Short mmCIF file of C-alpha atoms in Angstrom, two decimals:
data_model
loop_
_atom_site.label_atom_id
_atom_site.label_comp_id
_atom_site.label_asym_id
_atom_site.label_seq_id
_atom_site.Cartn_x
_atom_site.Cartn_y
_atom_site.Cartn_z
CA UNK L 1 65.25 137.34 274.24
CA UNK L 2 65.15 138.60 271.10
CA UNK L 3 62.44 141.08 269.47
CA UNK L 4 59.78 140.08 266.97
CA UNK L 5 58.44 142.53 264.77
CA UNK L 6 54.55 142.43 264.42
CA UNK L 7 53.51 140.55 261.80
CA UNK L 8 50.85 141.44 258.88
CA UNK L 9 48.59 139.79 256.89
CA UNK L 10 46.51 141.77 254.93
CA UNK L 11 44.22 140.80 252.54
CA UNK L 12 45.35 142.46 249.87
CA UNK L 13 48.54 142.77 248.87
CA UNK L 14 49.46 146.83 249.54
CA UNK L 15 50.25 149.55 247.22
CA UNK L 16 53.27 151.14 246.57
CA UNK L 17 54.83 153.65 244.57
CA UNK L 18 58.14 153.92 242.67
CA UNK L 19 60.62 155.39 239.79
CA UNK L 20 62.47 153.35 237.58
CA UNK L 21 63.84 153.61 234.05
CA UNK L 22 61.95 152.05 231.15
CA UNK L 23 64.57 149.62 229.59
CA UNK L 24 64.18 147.52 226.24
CA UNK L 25 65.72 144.34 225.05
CA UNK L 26 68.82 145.21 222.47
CA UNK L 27 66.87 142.43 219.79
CA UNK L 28 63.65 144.93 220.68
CA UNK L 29 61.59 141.83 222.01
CA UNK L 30 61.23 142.16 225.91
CA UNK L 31 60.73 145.70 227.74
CA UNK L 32 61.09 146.20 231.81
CA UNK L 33 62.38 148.65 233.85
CA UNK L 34 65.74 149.39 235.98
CA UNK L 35 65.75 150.73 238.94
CA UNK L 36 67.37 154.31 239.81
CA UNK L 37 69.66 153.71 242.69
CA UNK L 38 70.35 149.82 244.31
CA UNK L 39 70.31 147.20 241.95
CA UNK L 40 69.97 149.75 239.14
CA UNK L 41 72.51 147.40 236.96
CA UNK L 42 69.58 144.51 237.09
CA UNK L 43 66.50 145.28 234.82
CA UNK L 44 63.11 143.28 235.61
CA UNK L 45 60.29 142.68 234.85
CA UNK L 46 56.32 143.37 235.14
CA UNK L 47 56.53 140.43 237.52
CA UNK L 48 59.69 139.83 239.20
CA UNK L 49 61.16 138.64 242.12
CA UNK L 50 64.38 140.74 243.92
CA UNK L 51 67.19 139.33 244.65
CA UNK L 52 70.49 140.35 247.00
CA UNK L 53 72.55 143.08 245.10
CA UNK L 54 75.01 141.89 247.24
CA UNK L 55 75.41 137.97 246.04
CA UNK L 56 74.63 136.81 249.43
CA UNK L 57 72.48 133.79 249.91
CA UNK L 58 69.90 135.24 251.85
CA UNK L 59 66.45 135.69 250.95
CA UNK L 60 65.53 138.67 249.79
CA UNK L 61 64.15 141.08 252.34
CA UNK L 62 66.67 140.29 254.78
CA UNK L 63 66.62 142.53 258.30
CA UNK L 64 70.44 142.76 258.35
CA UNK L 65 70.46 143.98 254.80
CA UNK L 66 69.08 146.36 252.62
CA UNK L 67 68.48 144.36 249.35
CA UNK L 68 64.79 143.61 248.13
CA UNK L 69 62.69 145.92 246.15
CA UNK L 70 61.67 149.27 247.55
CA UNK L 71 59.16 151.32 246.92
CA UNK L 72 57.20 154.31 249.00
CA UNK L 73 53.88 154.70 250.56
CA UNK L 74 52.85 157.99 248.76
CA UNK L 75 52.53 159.02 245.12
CA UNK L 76 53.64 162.31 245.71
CA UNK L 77 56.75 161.11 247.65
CA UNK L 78 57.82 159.05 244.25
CA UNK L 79 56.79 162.10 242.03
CA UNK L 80 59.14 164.28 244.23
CA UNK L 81 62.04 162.40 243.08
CA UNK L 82 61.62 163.06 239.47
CA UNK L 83 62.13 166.76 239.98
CA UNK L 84 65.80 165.72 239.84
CA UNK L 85 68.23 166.24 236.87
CA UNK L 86 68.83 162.47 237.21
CA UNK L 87 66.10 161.11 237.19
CA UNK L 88 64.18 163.39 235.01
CA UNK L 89 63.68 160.84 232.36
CA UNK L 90 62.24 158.52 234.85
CA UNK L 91 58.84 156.59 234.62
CA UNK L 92 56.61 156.53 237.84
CA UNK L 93 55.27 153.09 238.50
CA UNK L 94 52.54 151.61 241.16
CA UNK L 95 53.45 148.07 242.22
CA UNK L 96 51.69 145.99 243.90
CA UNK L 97 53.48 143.96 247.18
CA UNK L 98 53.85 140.69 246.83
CA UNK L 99 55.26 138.07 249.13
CA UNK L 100 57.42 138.83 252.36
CA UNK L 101 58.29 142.52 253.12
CA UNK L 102 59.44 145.42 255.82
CA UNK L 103 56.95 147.89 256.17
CA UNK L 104 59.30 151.39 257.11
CA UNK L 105 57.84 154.41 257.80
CA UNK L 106 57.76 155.96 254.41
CA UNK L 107 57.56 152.48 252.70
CA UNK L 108 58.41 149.02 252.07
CA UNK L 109 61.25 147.18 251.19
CA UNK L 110 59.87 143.33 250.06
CA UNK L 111 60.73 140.27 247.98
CA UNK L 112 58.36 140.20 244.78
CA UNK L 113 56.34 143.06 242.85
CA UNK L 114 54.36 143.46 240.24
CA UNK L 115 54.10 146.71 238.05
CA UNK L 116 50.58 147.76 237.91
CA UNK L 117 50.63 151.19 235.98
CA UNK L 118 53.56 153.08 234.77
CA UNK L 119 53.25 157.09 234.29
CA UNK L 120 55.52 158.54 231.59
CA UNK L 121 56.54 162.31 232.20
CA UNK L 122 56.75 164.78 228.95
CA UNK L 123 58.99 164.77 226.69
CA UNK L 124 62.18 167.15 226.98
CA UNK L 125 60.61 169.54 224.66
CA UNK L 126 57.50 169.69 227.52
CA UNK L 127 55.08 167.76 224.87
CA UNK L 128 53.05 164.76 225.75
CA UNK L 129 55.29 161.85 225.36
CA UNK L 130 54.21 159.33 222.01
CA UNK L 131 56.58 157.31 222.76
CA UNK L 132 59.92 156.05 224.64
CA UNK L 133 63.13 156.40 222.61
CA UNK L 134 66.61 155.35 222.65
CA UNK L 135 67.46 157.15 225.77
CA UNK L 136 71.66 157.02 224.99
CA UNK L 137 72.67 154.70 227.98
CA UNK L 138 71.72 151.60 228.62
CA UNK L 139 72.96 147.83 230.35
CA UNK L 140 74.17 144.99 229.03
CA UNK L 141 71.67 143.51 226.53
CA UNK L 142 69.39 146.52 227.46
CA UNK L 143 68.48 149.85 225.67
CA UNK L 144 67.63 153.01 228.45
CA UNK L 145 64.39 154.64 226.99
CA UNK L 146 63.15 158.35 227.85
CA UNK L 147 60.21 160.22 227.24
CA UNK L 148 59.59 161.38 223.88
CA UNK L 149 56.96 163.07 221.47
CA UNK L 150 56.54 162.08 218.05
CA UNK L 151 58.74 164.88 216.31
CA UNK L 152 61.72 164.31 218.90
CA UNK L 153 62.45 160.70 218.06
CA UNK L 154 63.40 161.25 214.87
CA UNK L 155 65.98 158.29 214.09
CA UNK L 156 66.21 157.16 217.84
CA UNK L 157 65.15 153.17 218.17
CA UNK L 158 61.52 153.92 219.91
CA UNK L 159 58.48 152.33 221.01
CA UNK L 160 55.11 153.57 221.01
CA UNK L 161 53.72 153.14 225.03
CA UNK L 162 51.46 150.90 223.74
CA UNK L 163 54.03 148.44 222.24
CA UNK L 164 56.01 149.06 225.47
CA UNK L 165 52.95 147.50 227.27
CA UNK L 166 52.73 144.51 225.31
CA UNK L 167 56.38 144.15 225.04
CA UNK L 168 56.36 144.08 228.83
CA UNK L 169 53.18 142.19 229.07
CA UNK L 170 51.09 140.98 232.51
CA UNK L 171 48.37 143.23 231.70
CA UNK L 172 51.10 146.11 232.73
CA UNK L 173 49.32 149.58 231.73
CA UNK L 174 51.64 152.35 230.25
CA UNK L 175 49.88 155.83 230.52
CA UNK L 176 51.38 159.46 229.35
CA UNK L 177 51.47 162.50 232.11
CA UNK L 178 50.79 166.04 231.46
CA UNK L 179 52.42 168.17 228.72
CA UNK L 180 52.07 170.34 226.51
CA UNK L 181 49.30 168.93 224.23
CA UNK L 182 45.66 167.18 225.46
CA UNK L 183 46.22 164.55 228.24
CA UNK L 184 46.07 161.44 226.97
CA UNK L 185 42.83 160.96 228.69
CA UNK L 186 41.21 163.31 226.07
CA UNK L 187 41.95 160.86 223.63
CA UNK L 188 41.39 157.41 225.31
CA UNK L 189 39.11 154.70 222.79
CA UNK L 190 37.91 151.34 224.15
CA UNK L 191 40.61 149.23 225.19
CA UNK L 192 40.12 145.18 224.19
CA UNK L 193 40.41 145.94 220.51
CA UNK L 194 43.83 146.99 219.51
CA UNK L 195 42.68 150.46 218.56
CA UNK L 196 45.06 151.96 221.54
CA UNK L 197 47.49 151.16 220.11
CA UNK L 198 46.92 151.54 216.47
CA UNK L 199 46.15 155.02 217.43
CA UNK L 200 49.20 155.47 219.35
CA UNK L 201 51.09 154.03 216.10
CA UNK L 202 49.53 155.73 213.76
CA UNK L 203 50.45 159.10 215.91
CA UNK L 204 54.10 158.24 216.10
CA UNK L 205 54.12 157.31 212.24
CA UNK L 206 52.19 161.23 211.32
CA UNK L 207 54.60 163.28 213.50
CA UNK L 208 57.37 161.25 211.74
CA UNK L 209 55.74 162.19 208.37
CA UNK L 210 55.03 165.77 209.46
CA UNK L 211 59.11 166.35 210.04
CA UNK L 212 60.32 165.01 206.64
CA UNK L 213 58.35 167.08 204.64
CA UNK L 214 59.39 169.85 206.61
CA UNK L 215 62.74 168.74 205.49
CA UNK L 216 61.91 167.93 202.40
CA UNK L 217 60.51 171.64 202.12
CA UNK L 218 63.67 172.91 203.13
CA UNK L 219 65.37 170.94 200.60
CA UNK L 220 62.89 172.76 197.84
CA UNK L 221 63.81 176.54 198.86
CA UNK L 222 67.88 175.55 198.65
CA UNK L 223 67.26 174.34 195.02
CA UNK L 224 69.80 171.79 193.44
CA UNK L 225 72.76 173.69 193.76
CA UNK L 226 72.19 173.96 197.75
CA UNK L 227 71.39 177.54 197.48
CA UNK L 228 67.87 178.60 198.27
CA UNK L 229 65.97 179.75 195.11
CA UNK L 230 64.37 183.42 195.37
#
């Protein structure tokens, strides 16, 4: 006789929360995430559905395996795990369930998600994040973005977070944590328009302007000769 485990039918699909590493496309067309532990090598989507790590058959959560998405019943649980060194440069996301899934104790492991809201953290220098640049690591086809304020990209390949939502697409919404500067939420403007992310542009682009005239000022004091004038 074997066991069945109650089954659920809500009606609507649960919450859950996660971390994952924002990821973009290497021809800078498609953005996703990657997870931070099993099946970190396989970026996906807003809307995805898992698959075995494994390369078995089986449908994806299966009870004698661990594959499937997973994600935890708690914010603060996920939030806990980006006070790691690792996964510092995390994103926190809230996913909605979709399709079959294990409900454990602390969360669920299932076959399909989709990425509601993802949090970005501050940026190394403890400023509010502008952006998410070239984080130095990546997968195949796929560039690793971290955190970033406008006068830490610098060079790096970056996206503003409001490219990174449209880049990513199915209505995903890409908000920056706390920092050093005014919460984001200080500066929101109706949404619908384009103006987010004009404003988030046009952020990026000043910071950017703001550190090459510092450099260009720096440039003035050495004079032509490299030595500073005086």
């Amino acid at each position: 006789m074997r066991l069945r485990l109650p089954e659920e039918r809500p009606t609507e699909p649960p919450t859950g929360y996660k971390i994952a590493h924002p990821v973009l496309s290497q021809d800078g067309t498609r953005a996703g995430f990657t997870g931070v532990s099993l099946g970190g090598a396989l970026p996906y989507g807003v809307l995805a559905d898992a698959s075995c790590v494994y390369g078995l058959r089986h449908r994806a959560p299966h009870r004698r395996c661990d594959c499937g998405f997973h994600c935890v019943h708690e914010r603060t649980a996920a939030e806990a795990l980006l006070c790691t060194a690792e996964h510092r440069a995390a994103v926190l996301l809230e996913v909605l369930v979709l399709g079959r899934y294990i409900r454990f104790e602390r969360g669920f492991r299932y076959a399909r998600q989709r990425v509601r809201t993802a949090t970005v953290g501050p940026c190394v220098c403890g400023a509010v994040a502008a952006a998410l640049a070239d984080a130095g690591w990546g997968r195949p086809g796929w560039r690793a973005l971290a955190p970033s304020c406008g006068g830490c990209v610098r060079g790096r390949t970056s996206v503003s977070l409001a490219s990174f939502a449209r880049l990513a697409g199915e209505g995903l919404r890409v908000v920056a944590g706390s920092g050093a500067a005014l919460p984001a939420a200080d500066l929101a403007v109706p949404e619908g328009l384009g103006v987010p992310e004009l404003v988030a542009e046009a952020a990026l682009l000043q910071a950017r302007l703001d550190w090459f005239q510092t450099q260009l000022g720096r440039l003035g004091e050495r004079g032509p000769g490299g030595g500073r004038q005086g």
